PDB file of C-alpha atoms in Angstrom:
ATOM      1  CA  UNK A 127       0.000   0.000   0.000  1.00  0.00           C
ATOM      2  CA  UNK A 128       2.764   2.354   0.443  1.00  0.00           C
ATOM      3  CA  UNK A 129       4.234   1.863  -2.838  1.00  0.00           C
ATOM      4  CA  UNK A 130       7.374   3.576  -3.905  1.00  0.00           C
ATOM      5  CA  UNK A 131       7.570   7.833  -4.140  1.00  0.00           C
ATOM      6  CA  UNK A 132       7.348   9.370  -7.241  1.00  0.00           C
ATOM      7  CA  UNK A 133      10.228  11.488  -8.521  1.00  0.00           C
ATOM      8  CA  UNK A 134      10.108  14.270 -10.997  1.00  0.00           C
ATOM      9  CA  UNK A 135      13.440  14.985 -13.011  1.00  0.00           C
ATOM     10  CA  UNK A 136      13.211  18.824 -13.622  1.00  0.00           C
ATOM     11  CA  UNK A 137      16.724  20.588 -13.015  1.00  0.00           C
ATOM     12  CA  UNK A 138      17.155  19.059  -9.170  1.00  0.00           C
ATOM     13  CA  UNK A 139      15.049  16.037  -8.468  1.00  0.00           C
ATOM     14  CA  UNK A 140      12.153  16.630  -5.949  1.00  0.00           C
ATOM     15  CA  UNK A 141      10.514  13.881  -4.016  1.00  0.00           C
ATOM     16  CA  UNK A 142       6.144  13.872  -4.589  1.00  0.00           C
ATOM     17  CA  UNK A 143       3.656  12.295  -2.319  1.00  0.00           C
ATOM     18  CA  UNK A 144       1.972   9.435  -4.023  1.00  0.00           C
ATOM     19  CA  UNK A 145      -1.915   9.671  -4.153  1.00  0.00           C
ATOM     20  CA  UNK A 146      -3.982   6.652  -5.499  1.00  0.00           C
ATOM     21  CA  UNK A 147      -2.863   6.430  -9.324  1.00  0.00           C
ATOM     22  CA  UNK A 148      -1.890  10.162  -9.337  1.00  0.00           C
ATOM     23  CA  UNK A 149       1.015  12.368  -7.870  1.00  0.00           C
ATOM     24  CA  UNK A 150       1.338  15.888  -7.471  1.00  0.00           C
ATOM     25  CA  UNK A 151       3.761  17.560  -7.152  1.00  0.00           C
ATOM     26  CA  UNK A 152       5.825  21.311  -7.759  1.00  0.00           C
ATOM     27  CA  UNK A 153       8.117  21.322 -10.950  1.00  0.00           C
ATOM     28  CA  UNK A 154       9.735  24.192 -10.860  1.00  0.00           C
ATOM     29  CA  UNK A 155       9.378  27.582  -9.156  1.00  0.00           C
ATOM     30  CA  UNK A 156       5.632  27.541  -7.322  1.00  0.00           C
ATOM     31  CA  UNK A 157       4.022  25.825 -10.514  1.00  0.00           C
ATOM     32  CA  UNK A 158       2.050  22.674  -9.569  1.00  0.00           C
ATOM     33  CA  UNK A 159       2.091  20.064 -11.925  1.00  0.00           C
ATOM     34  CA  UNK A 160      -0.002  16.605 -11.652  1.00  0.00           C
ATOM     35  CA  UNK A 161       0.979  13.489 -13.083  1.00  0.00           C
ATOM     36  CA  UNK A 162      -1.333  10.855 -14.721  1.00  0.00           C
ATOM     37  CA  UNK A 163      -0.894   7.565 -15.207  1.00  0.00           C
ATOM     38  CA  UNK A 164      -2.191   6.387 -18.317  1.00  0.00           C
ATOM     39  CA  UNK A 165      -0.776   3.164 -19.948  1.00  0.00           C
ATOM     40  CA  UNK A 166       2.636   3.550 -18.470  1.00  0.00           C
ATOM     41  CA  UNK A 167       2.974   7.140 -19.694  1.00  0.00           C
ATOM     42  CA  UNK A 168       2.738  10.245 -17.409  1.00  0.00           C
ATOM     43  CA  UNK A 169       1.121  13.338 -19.202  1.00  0.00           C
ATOM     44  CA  UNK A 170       2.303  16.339 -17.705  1.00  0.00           C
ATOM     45  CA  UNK A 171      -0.575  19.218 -16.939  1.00  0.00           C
ATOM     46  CA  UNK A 172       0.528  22.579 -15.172  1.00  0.00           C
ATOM     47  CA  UNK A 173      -2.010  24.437 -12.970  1.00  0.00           C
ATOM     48  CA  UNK A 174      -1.832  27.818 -11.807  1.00  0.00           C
ATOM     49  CA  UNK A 175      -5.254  27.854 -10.879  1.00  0.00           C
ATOM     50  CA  UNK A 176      -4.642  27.790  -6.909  1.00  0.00           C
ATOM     51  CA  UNK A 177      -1.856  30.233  -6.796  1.00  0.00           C
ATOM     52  CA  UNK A 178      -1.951  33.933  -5.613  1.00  0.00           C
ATOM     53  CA  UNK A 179      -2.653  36.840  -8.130  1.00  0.00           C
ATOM     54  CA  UNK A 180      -0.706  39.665  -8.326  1.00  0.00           C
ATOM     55  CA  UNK A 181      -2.970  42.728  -8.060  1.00  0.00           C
ATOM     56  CA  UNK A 182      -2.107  46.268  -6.388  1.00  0.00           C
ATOM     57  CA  UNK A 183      -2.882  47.390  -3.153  1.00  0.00           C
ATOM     58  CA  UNK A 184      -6.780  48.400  -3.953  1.00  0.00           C
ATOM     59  CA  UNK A 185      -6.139  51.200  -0.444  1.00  0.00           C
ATOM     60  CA  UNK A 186      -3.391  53.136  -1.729  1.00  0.00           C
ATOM     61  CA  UNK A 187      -4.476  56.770  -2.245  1.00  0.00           C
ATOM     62  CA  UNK A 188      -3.752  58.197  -5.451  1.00  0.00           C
ATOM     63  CA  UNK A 189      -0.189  60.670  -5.226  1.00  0.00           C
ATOM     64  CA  UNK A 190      -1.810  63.587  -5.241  1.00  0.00           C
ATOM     65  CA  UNK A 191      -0.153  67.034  -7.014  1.00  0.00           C
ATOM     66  CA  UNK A 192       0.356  70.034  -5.307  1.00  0.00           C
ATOM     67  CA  UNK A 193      -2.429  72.497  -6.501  1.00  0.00           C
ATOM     68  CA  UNK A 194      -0.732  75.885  -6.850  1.00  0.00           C
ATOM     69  CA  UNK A 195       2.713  74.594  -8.432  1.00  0.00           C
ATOM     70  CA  UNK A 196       2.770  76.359 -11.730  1.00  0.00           C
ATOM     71  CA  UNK A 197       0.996  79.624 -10.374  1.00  0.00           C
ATOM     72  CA  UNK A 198       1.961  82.429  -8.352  1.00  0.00           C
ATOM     73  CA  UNK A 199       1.618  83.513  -5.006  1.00  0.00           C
ATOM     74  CA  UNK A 200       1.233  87.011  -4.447  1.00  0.00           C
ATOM     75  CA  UNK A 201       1.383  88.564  -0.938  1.00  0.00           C
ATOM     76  CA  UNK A 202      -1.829  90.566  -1.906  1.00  0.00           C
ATOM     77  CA  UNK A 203      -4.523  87.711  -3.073  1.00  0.00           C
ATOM     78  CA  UNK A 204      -5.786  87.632   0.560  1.00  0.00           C
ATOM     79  CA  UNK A 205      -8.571  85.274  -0.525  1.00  0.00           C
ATOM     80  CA  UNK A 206      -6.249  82.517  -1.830  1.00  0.00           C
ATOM     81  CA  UNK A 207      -4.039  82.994   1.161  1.00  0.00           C
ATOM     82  CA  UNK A 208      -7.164  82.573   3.141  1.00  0.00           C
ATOM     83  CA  UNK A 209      -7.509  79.128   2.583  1.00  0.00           C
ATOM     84  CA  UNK A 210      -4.453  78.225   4.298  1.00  0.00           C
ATOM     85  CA  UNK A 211      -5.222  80.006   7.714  1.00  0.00           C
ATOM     86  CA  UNK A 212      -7.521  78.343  10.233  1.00  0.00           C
ATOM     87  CA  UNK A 213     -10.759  80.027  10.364  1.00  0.00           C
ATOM     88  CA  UNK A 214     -10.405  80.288  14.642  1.00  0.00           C
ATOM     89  CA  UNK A 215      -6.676  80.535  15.366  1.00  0.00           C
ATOM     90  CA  UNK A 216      -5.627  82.198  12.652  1.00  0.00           C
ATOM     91  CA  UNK A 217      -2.341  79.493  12.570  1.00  0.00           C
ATOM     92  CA  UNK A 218      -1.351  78.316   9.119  1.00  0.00           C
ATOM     93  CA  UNK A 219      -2.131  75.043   8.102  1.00  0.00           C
ATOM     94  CA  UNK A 220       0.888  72.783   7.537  1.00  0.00           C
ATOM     95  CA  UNK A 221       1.967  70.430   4.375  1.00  0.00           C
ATOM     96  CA  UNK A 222       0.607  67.466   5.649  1.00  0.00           C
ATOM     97  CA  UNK A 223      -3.205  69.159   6.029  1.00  0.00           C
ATOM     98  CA  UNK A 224      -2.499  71.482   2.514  1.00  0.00           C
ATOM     99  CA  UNK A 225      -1.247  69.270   0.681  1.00  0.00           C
ATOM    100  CA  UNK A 226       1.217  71.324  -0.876  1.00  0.00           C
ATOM    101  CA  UNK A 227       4.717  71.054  -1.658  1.00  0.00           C
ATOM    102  CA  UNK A 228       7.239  72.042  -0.178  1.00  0.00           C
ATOM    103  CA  UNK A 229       8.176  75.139  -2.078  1.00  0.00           C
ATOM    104  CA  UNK A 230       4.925  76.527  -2.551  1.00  0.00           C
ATOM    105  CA  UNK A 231       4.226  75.584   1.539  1.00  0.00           C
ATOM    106  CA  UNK A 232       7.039  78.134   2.008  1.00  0.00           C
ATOM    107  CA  UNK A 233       5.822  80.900  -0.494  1.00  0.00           C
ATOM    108  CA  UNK A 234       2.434  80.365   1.152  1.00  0.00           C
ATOM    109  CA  UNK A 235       4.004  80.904   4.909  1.00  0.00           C
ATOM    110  CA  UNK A 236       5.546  83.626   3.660  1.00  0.00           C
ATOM    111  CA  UNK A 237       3.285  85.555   2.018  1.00  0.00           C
ATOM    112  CA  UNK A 238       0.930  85.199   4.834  1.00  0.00           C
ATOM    113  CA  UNK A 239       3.462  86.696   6.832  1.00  0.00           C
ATOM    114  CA  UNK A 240       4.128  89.652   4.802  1.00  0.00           C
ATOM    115  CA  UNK A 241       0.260  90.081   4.384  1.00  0.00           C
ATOM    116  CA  UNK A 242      -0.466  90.081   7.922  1.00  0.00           C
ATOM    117  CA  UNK A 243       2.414  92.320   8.933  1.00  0.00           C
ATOM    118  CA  UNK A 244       1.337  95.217   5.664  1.00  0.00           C
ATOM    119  CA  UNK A 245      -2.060  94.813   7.224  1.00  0.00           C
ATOM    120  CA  UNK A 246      -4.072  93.429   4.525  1.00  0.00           C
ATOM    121  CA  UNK A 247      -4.822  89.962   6.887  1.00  0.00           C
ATOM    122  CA  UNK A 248      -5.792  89.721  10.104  1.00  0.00           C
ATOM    123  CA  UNK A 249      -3.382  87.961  12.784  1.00  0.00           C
ATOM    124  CA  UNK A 250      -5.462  85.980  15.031  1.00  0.00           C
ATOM    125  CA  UNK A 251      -8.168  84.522  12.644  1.00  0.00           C
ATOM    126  CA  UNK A 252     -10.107  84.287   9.267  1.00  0.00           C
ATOM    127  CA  UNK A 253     -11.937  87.180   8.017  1.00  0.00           C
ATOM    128  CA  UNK A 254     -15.253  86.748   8.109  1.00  0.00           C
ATOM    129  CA  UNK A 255     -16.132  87.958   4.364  1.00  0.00           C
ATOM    130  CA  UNK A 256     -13.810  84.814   3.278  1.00  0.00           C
ATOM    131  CA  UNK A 257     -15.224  82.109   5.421  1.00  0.00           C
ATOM    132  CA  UNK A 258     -17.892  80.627   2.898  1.00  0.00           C
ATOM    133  CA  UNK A 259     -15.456  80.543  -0.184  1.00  0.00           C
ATOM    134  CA  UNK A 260     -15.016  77.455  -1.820  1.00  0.00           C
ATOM    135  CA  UNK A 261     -12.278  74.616  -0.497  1.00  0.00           C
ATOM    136  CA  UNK A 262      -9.215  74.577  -2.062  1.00  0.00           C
ATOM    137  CA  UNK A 263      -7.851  71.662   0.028  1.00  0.00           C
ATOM    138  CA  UNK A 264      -9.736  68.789   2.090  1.00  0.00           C
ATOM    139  CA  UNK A 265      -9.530  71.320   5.321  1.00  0.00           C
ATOM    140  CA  UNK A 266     -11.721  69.993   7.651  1.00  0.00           C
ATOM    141  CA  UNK A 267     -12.465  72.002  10.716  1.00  0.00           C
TER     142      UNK A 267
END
């Protein structure tokens, strides 16, 4: 009943468990191949039915682009510069809630700085007349 193992030649030769008149075993790199017996002969059949697919990761956020490269920031558009001031501290928001890159993070910061110190924002929070404008970023407060 325990009859002799099965051996496949295919490069180094592997050693397959023996199941009724057919053995199964793995040819060559994570391929399964079964054996039939059939008049003395084997007839090789590969199956990649049972193995993992390759797929990518379905809940990896698309890279997103930093909205204002290509355009200019200018220390007097108060209502762009708005956007990237909370509404009830009046801090500025930082890359990782903008979504901006680094260079434009830095013209932003800047120009809000020069803005607020010539007066034309306020210093400790939003002005009021700019508080139901559109959302530039995914701010939420």
């Amino acid at each position: 009943m325990a009859g002799p193992l099965c051996s496949l030649a295919l490069g180094r030769e592997k050693l397959i468990m023996r199941l009724g008149s057919a053995c199964i075993g793995r040819a060559s790199r994570g391929v399964q191949t079964v054996l039939w017996r059939s008049c003395s002969q084997y007839k090789q059949v590969a199956t990649n039915e049972d193995l993992p697919v390759t797929m990518e990761n379905p809940y990896k956020e698309p890279n997103q682009k930093c909205i204002l490269c290509g355009k200019p920031v200018d220390y007097k558009n108060v209502q762009l510069l708005s956007q990237f001031v909370s509404p009830f501290t009046g801090c500025i928001y930082g890359r990782h809630i903008t979504g901006l890159c680094g260079k434009k993070q830095k013209e932003i910061t800047k120009a809000i700085k020069r803005a607020q110190i010539m007066g034309f924002m306020p210093v400790t929070y939003k002005d009021p007349a700019y508080l139901k404008d559109p959302k530039i970023c995914n701010i939420k407060y």
